[in-house]
């Protein structure tokens, strides 16, 4: 556990399994392995070792034991061996066989309910016809004619008794016809359908029945037009007859069917409260599913000290996500209590449903919210950035060391390969510049010549190699292409890394010494440089072996910033030494002295960041050495060193806005108050709403915690440095309080009261600390 | 061939097909068990299934805002309940899934009941068995046979379960059965009948080597279910009992309320998944590590979060801590109870003698040890009886068989009549007469050499010497050496190649020891996948109930008669 928390021990990448040395690439690892561990070639032992280490690491990481299945149990479980497959790992299988009876089912159902549906639909079509015209302004006789045309009326003579109640029809007990089915009943048994109900039924079914109604509609409309001409004449007599302006007479059975239909329609349209709330809840959950991963990505990056995302933005997002969580919580709580206070208390199943929805919402919040890592505070963030920078630097120096070695080896291999593949001419292992005249050597293409415009030597190199590859491809030398491509890939990796380093370097500069000191240093170094160059000139007369150089470069690169000048000297040494014949010291020195002047005004950021690579590159890559004669190439390295030697005013000035930005940010943040606590404290924290009595719960008056929104200390004394620091502590405190409260809530949900107690205790503790701090600062 | 996954996929598909919105899952008693084995409540809650109802429960409320997913076995009662339900629908829409083949007439009567057109789906999803582990399934039938023959109701249920398994795995197998068992042949014929009747259902993509269904009978190996177990899963079942992944701990002294019943499921309990096949000693150390880890993370009562670093560490560890606490308390309780029972019942010593009885052929030493243990007051009557049963099974025909003396010893120890009767019942159930193959003495030269070598080397772990007989059977089967005169094919066609996909079904119940054997075979033999099933999964207790239910003990007195009868049958 402790080792996990210590970032110094977190190591990744190409670690040698035996000595845990960090090697930069696969090739390095391989060569390292060949060189260092060739004696213990007991593969089995190594694998065992590896397995054990992996297991240890796994256990450490996953905090779980019991994965000892890897090793046959000491008790003689010889059956646990490799080879077969754990049933858990069997390949995915498709869904098992299924058989649908739906069509069969529908066929039977259709036959059964056809009758019912047809009946209802018939009634509705008739109802529609009956209500299609303006009943109020139509003469009774005409209405009757229309009504009779819709459905043939049963003749009066056929029905002496009311079929429903059995009473005999007479003058007093008159016959009434159902307008929907034409049957006869007495007045008592007659039902009426109001127009609103009729309209409701017909309008709803219009869409679904349009196919049925359309053919019937046309005769109806003919009726209508005919009827319109007559209606005006006989309108007076209509008053005499009992007229149903807004009602339609029908029998009990028809009305029943229609009412059933209406009920179905109502059920379809009616949405209970729980459904509305539930829909909202699901919407919120979807939102969280979208936003949370984004935030986690941000927070992880920020907590690692990276500067890809802005802290402020992440804070906003956090607040937003938290608000959605609160909404989910509030909604689910509302669902939980829905109808609980009503008089006929809801059915136990309803209550169960509500409880389950609440439970699932709680599960959701627990799972997602607890995964929502906290953000570093402003101050922490700065620290993290620094730490990360240091880590990276440490790692880089180690890697560089390894890179030097392996590159050399790679080169050896490569050059050996190249020579074998080419004309068989054995080149020196030092990788003497490929003779340009040789047809087999690949030349950098024309774009490679524009190196002077290209400030980054790595990029140049990448260009070069791309052109080599092209040439090699054209020549059909596939093995060479492969080697080159590997080389290219490495370079690109290197370049990517360099880009990130660049960014880190930027931020690092911020924290460096004051400008004045630098200027003094610069003066000092300038003088030293001059002296060095003199020495260098002398030194270059005596060519040294590369191997020696390499060994000497290493210690310097461990502290590149402290001893850049000597580094430069060595770098130059390396440049010149392998080519004692061609590159005369005389031609070199003017290049060196001229270059700084030329590139002095060059983009500082670029030249600055190239420093480490520059020395590496010049010393390592065989292709570089071809470019030795090019002045620009020479210029680049001194230029780079130059910036290192003299972190010029321009550099710092360039970074100043950055710092100001940060300050502004800080100010903005202070002005806005605590982004973590603010949204929670003014709005009642949903986590606190739980009715569980808890000592010193935040909303209680007199609680120091409550004060924070109104008397935000950040607004008061944001300018005093030391106090601001304290308040950041306070901010952190508040944040922690929030977190712990979430856990209390969570623990309560799970019913672990002992945990709740511990947590509450901690919370109280925290609040005390907070109050004390507040007291101190006030 | 993963049975858990097969059932889970069916359930997931049902839920998926019903679309978004609040849902209720309507089940019967058996499907409730089937679903609960593959889905946890929280898992299924995430799929918007909020209510779980039994179709036969009368106290259901009308909730038109819920969709109903019905997962039912196609029994007469269920269809009747469903018809009632559809006449007065309580939910807005119904998705109906039957766990097995349903008759056309039932579909018709359902359709005629659905006047309000609430049914949106009627399908058969063949999840008609309890999926215990990826390679292990059960039908939860205790007492499947009457005498030596099937209880007709259980035969039809077993046939349904087995055909559902085949359909869910999309396998149309060749069938082999154990010749000595009438029940095995009967079941094979029933399965074959269903396959030919529902031939269009069983039309799957043909594999090069057709899958194989091997039907065995428990009576061929009555030893395995009588042994004490030392691997976690088997041990828990033997000493505490696992019922649909649930363990009843209510009889554990001083148990806290929320641990009365715990769930051990390899699907969502990582510790269990990693330890279920490890032996007791390994689990002990693993649980110790787990606990130590947990202690480190547990916020102590006195621990004050003084510095911000403290708090940060606490807050970061909390979710892990929370997750762990449930697992830890569960496993610590279970393992604690196991070790309490082991020492209370003197199980280490008992088990050593059991293993000797099961694996070695030294009669005098075995007899001596059994006698010694019978005198030990710590040995329970249950364990004493099972020792005598093992002795009786192994040395049934031994020249100096002293079973009557041991039975006297049992009586003097105060072992109840029930157990003493069971001794002869077990011999009747799985004695030499009944067995088709020899359980104790190796037959072929290879096995003899193996045993000889084993004797030379000495045994590495005395408590786990025993290999279930199933291991040998499957080993031979995989190598294509399983004798056709003992395990004939049903029907004319035979398998020419070595089998790849094997489904073994044990009438009368499988055991977790056999499940471990199959697990190991799966791991050690590439290209072979074996699924084990049984009418149930036995521990000693349930096995004795099975023996009791078969009704064989009543005839134990007339042993001469029984012998002549079985001889004539052969």
Short mmCIF file of N, CA, C and O in Angstrom, two decimals, chain B residues 335-384:
data_model
loop_
_atom_site.label_atom_id
_atom_site.label_comp_id
_atom_site.label_asym_id
_atom_site.label_seq_id
_atom_site.Cartn_x
_atom_site.Cartn_y
_atom_site.Cartn_z
N UNK B 335 -15.68 -18.99 6.59
CA UNK B 335 -14.48 -19.80 6.85
C UNK B 335 -14.34 -20.05 8.35
O UNK B 335 -13.94 -21.15 8.76
N UNK B 336 -14.69 -19.07 9.14
CA UNK B 336 -14.64 -19.25 10.59
C UNK B 336 -15.54 -20.38 11.04
O UNK B 336 -15.15 -21.23 11.84
N UNK B 337 -16.74 -20.40 10.45
CA UNK B 337 -17.68 -21.46 10.81
C UNK B 337 -17.17 -22.82 10.34
O UNK B 337 -17.29 -23.82 11.05
N UNK B 338 -16.59 -22.83 9.14
CA UNK B 338 -16.05 -24.09 8.63
C UNK B 338 -14.98 -24.63 9.58
O UNK B 338 -14.99 -25.81 9.95
N UNK B 339 -14.08 -23.76 9.99
CA UNK B 339 -12.98 -24.28 10.81
C UNK B 339 -13.49 -24.67 12.20
O UNK B 339 -12.99 -25.59 12.82
N UNK B 340 -14.53 -23.97 12.66
CA UNK B 340 -15.12 -24.38 13.93
C UNK B 340 -15.69 -25.79 13.82
O UNK B 340 -15.46 -26.65 14.67
N UNK B 341 -16.42 -26.04 12.72
CA UNK B 341 -17.01 -27.36 12.54
C UNK B 341 -15.94 -28.43 12.38
O UNK B 341 -16.08 -29.54 12.90
N UNK B 342 -14.86 -28.07 11.67
CA UNK B 342 -13.80 -29.05 11.44
C UNK B 342 -13.21 -29.50 12.77
O UNK B 342 -13.03 -30.69 13.01
N UNK B 343 -12.96 -28.55 13.66
CA UNK B 343 -12.34 -28.96 14.92
C UNK B 343 -13.38 -29.59 15.84
O UNK B 343 -13.09 -30.54 16.57
N UNK B 344 -14.62 -29.08 15.78
CA UNK B 344 -15.64 -29.62 16.66
C UNK B 344 -15.95 -31.08 16.33
O UNK B 344 -16.11 -31.92 17.21
N UNK B 345 -16.00 -31.36 15.03
CA UNK B 345 -16.37 -32.71 14.61
C UNK B 345 -15.16 -33.58 14.33
O UNK B 345 -15.30 -34.68 13.81
N UNK B 346 -13.99 -33.06 14.63
CA UNK B 346 -12.77 -33.86 14.45
C UNK B 346 -12.63 -34.31 13.00
O UNK B 346 -12.24 -35.43 12.70
N UNK B 347 -12.94 -33.39 12.08
CA UNK B 347 -13.11 -33.80 10.69
C UNK B 347 -11.81 -34.18 10.01
O UNK B 347 -11.81 -34.98 9.07
N UNK B 348 -10.70 -33.61 10.48
CA UNK B 348 -9.43 -33.94 9.83
C UNK B 348 -9.15 -35.43 9.97
O UNK B 348 -8.82 -36.11 9.00
N UNK B 349 -9.34 -35.90 11.20
CA UNK B 349 -9.08 -37.33 11.43
C UNK B 349 -10.09 -38.20 10.68
O UNK B 349 -9.74 -39.19 10.05
N UNK B 350 -11.34 -37.76 10.73
CA UNK B 350 -12.40 -38.52 10.05
C UNK B 350 -12.10 -38.60 8.57
O UNK B 350 -12.16 -39.67 7.96
N UNK B 351 -11.74 -37.45 8.03
CA UNK B 351 -11.52 -37.40 6.58
C UNK B 351 -10.35 -38.27 6.16
O UNK B 351 -10.37 -38.89 5.10
N UNK B 352 -9.34 -38.33 7.00
CA UNK B 352 -8.18 -39.16 6.67
C UNK B 352 -8.60 -40.63 6.51
O UNK B 352 -8.22 -41.31 5.55
N UNK B 353 -9.40 -41.08 7.46
CA UNK B 353 -9.86 -42.47 7.38
C UNK B 353 -10.81 -42.66 6.20
O UNK B 353 -10.76 -43.67 5.50
N UNK B 354 -11.64 -41.68 5.94
CA UNK B 354 -12.56 -41.73 4.79
C UNK B 354 -11.77 -41.94 3.51
O UNK B 354 -12.11 -42.77 2.67
N UNK B 355 -10.71 -41.13 3.38
CA UNK B 355 -9.91 -41.21 2.17
C UNK B 355 -9.24 -42.58 2.08
O UNK B 355 -9.12 -43.15 0.99
N UNK B 356 -8.80 -43.09 3.20
CA UNK B 356 -8.17 -44.40 3.20
C UNK B 356 -9.18 -45.45 2.73
O UNK B 356 -8.87 -46.32 1.92
N UNK B 357 -10.41 -45.33 3.23
CA UNK B 357 -11.46 -46.27 2.85
C UNK B 357 -11.77 -46.17 1.37
O UNK B 357 -12.06 -47.17 0.72
N UNK B 358 -11.69 -44.96 0.86
CA UNK B 358 -12.09 -44.75 -0.53
C UNK B 358 -10.99 -45.13 -1.50
O UNK B 358 -11.27 -45.53 -2.63
N UNK B 359 -9.74 -44.95 -1.11
CA UNK B 359 -8.66 -45.05 -2.10
C UNK B 359 -7.71 -46.22 -1.88
O UNK B 359 -6.92 -46.53 -2.76
N UNK B 360 -7.67 -46.77 -0.71
CA UNK B 360 -6.69 -47.82 -0.49
C UNK B 360 -7.39 -49.15 -0.23
O UNK B 360 -8.58 -49.21 0.04
N UNK B 361 -6.60 -50.18 -0.32
CA UNK B 361 -7.20 -51.51 -0.23
C UNK B 361 -6.72 -52.31 0.98
O UNK B 361 -6.72 -53.52 0.97
N UNK B 362 -6.27 -51.60 1.98
CA UNK B 362 -5.75 -52.29 3.15
C UNK B 362 -6.88 -52.50 4.15
O UNK B 362 -7.21 -51.61 4.95
N UNK B 363 -7.50 -53.66 4.12
CA UNK B 363 -8.70 -53.88 4.91
C UNK B 363 -8.45 -53.78 6.41
O UNK B 363 -9.18 -53.08 7.12
N UNK B 364 -7.41 -54.42 6.87
CA UNK B 364 -7.23 -54.51 8.33
C UNK B 364 -6.96 -53.12 8.92
O UNK B 364 -7.52 -52.75 9.95
N UNK B 365 -6.11 -52.34 8.22
CA UNK B 365 -5.82 -51.01 8.73
C UNK B 365 -7.07 -50.14 8.70
O UNK B 365 -7.34 -49.38 9.63
N UNK B 366 -7.84 -50.27 7.62
CA UNK B 366 -9.06 -49.48 7.50
C UNK B 366 -10.02 -49.82 8.63
O UNK B 366 -10.58 -48.93 9.28
N UNK B 367 -10.21 -51.10 8.84
CA UNK B 367 -11.13 -51.55 9.87
C UNK B 367 -10.70 -51.03 11.24
O UNK B 367 -11.51 -50.52 12.02
N UNK B 368 -9.40 -51.13 11.47
CA UNK B 368 -8.85 -50.67 12.74
C UNK B 368 -9.16 -49.18 12.93
O UNK B 368 -9.61 -48.74 14.00
N UNK B 369 -8.90 -48.40 11.88
CA UNK B 369 -9.11 -46.95 11.98
C UNK B 369 -10.57 -46.61 12.20
O UNK B 369 -10.90 -45.71 12.98
N UNK B 370 -11.44 -47.30 11.48
CA UNK B 370 -12.88 -47.03 11.65
C UNK B 370 -13.28 -47.32 13.09
O UNK B 370 -13.96 -46.53 13.74
N UNK B 371 -12.79 -48.48 13.58
CA UNK B 371 -13.15 -48.85 14.94
C UNK B 371 -12.65 -47.83 15.95
O UNK B 371 -13.34 -47.47 16.90
N UNK B 372 -11.42 -47.37 15.69
CA UNK B 372 -10.84 -46.39 16.60
C UNK B 372 -11.70 -45.12 16.63
O UNK B 372 -12.02 -44.57 17.69
N UNK B 373 -12.10 -44.67 15.43
CA UNK B 373 -12.87 -43.41 15.37
C UNK B 373 -14.25 -43.58 15.99
O UNK B 373 -14.80 -42.63 16.54
N UNK B 374 -14.80 -44.77 15.86
CA UNK B 374 -16.13 -44.98 16.45
C UNK B 374 -16.08 -44.83 17.96
O UNK B 374 -17.10 -44.51 18.59
N UNK B 375 -14.90 -45.06 18.53
CA UNK B 375 -14.77 -44.90 19.98
C UNK B 375 -14.59 -43.44 20.37
O UNK B 375 -14.77 -43.07 21.53
N UNK B 376 -14.20 -42.64 19.38
CA UNK B 376 -13.92 -41.23 19.68
C UNK B 376 -15.22 -40.47 19.94
O UNK B 376 -16.10 -40.42 19.08
N UNK B 377 -15.37 -39.90 21.13
CA UNK B 377 -16.64 -39.22 21.44
C UNK B 377 -16.85 -37.97 20.59
O UNK B 377 -17.99 -37.50 20.45
N UNK B 378 -15.77 -37.39 20.04
CA UNK B 378 -15.93 -36.15 19.25
C UNK B 378 -16.57 -36.42 17.89
O UNK B 378 -17.11 -35.52 17.25
N UNK B 379 -16.47 -37.68 17.43
CA UNK B 379 -17.01 -38.00 16.12
C UNK B 379 -18.53 -38.09 16.21
O UNK B 379 -19.06 -38.84 17.03
N UNK B 380 -19.21 -37.31 15.39
CA UNK B 380 -20.68 -37.28 15.46
C UNK B 380 -21.27 -38.55 14.90
O UNK B 380 -20.59 -39.31 14.20
N UNK B 381 -22.52 -38.78 15.20
CA UNK B 381 -23.17 -40.00 14.71
C UNK B 381 -23.25 -39.99 13.18
O UNK B 381 -23.15 -41.03 12.54
N UNK B 382 -23.39 -38.81 12.63
CA UNK B 382 -23.45 -38.65 11.18
C UNK B 382 -22.15 -39.13 10.54
O UNK B 382 -22.15 -39.91 9.60
N UNK B 383 -21.02 -38.63 11.11
CA UNK B 383 -19.72 -39.01 10.56
C UNK B 383 -19.43 -40.48 10.81
O UNK B 383 -18.85 -41.16 9.95
N UNK B 384 -19.82 -40.97 11.98
CA UNK B 384 -19.61 -42.38 12.28
C UNK B 384 -20.36 -43.25 11.28
O UNK B 384 -19.81 -44.22 10.72
#
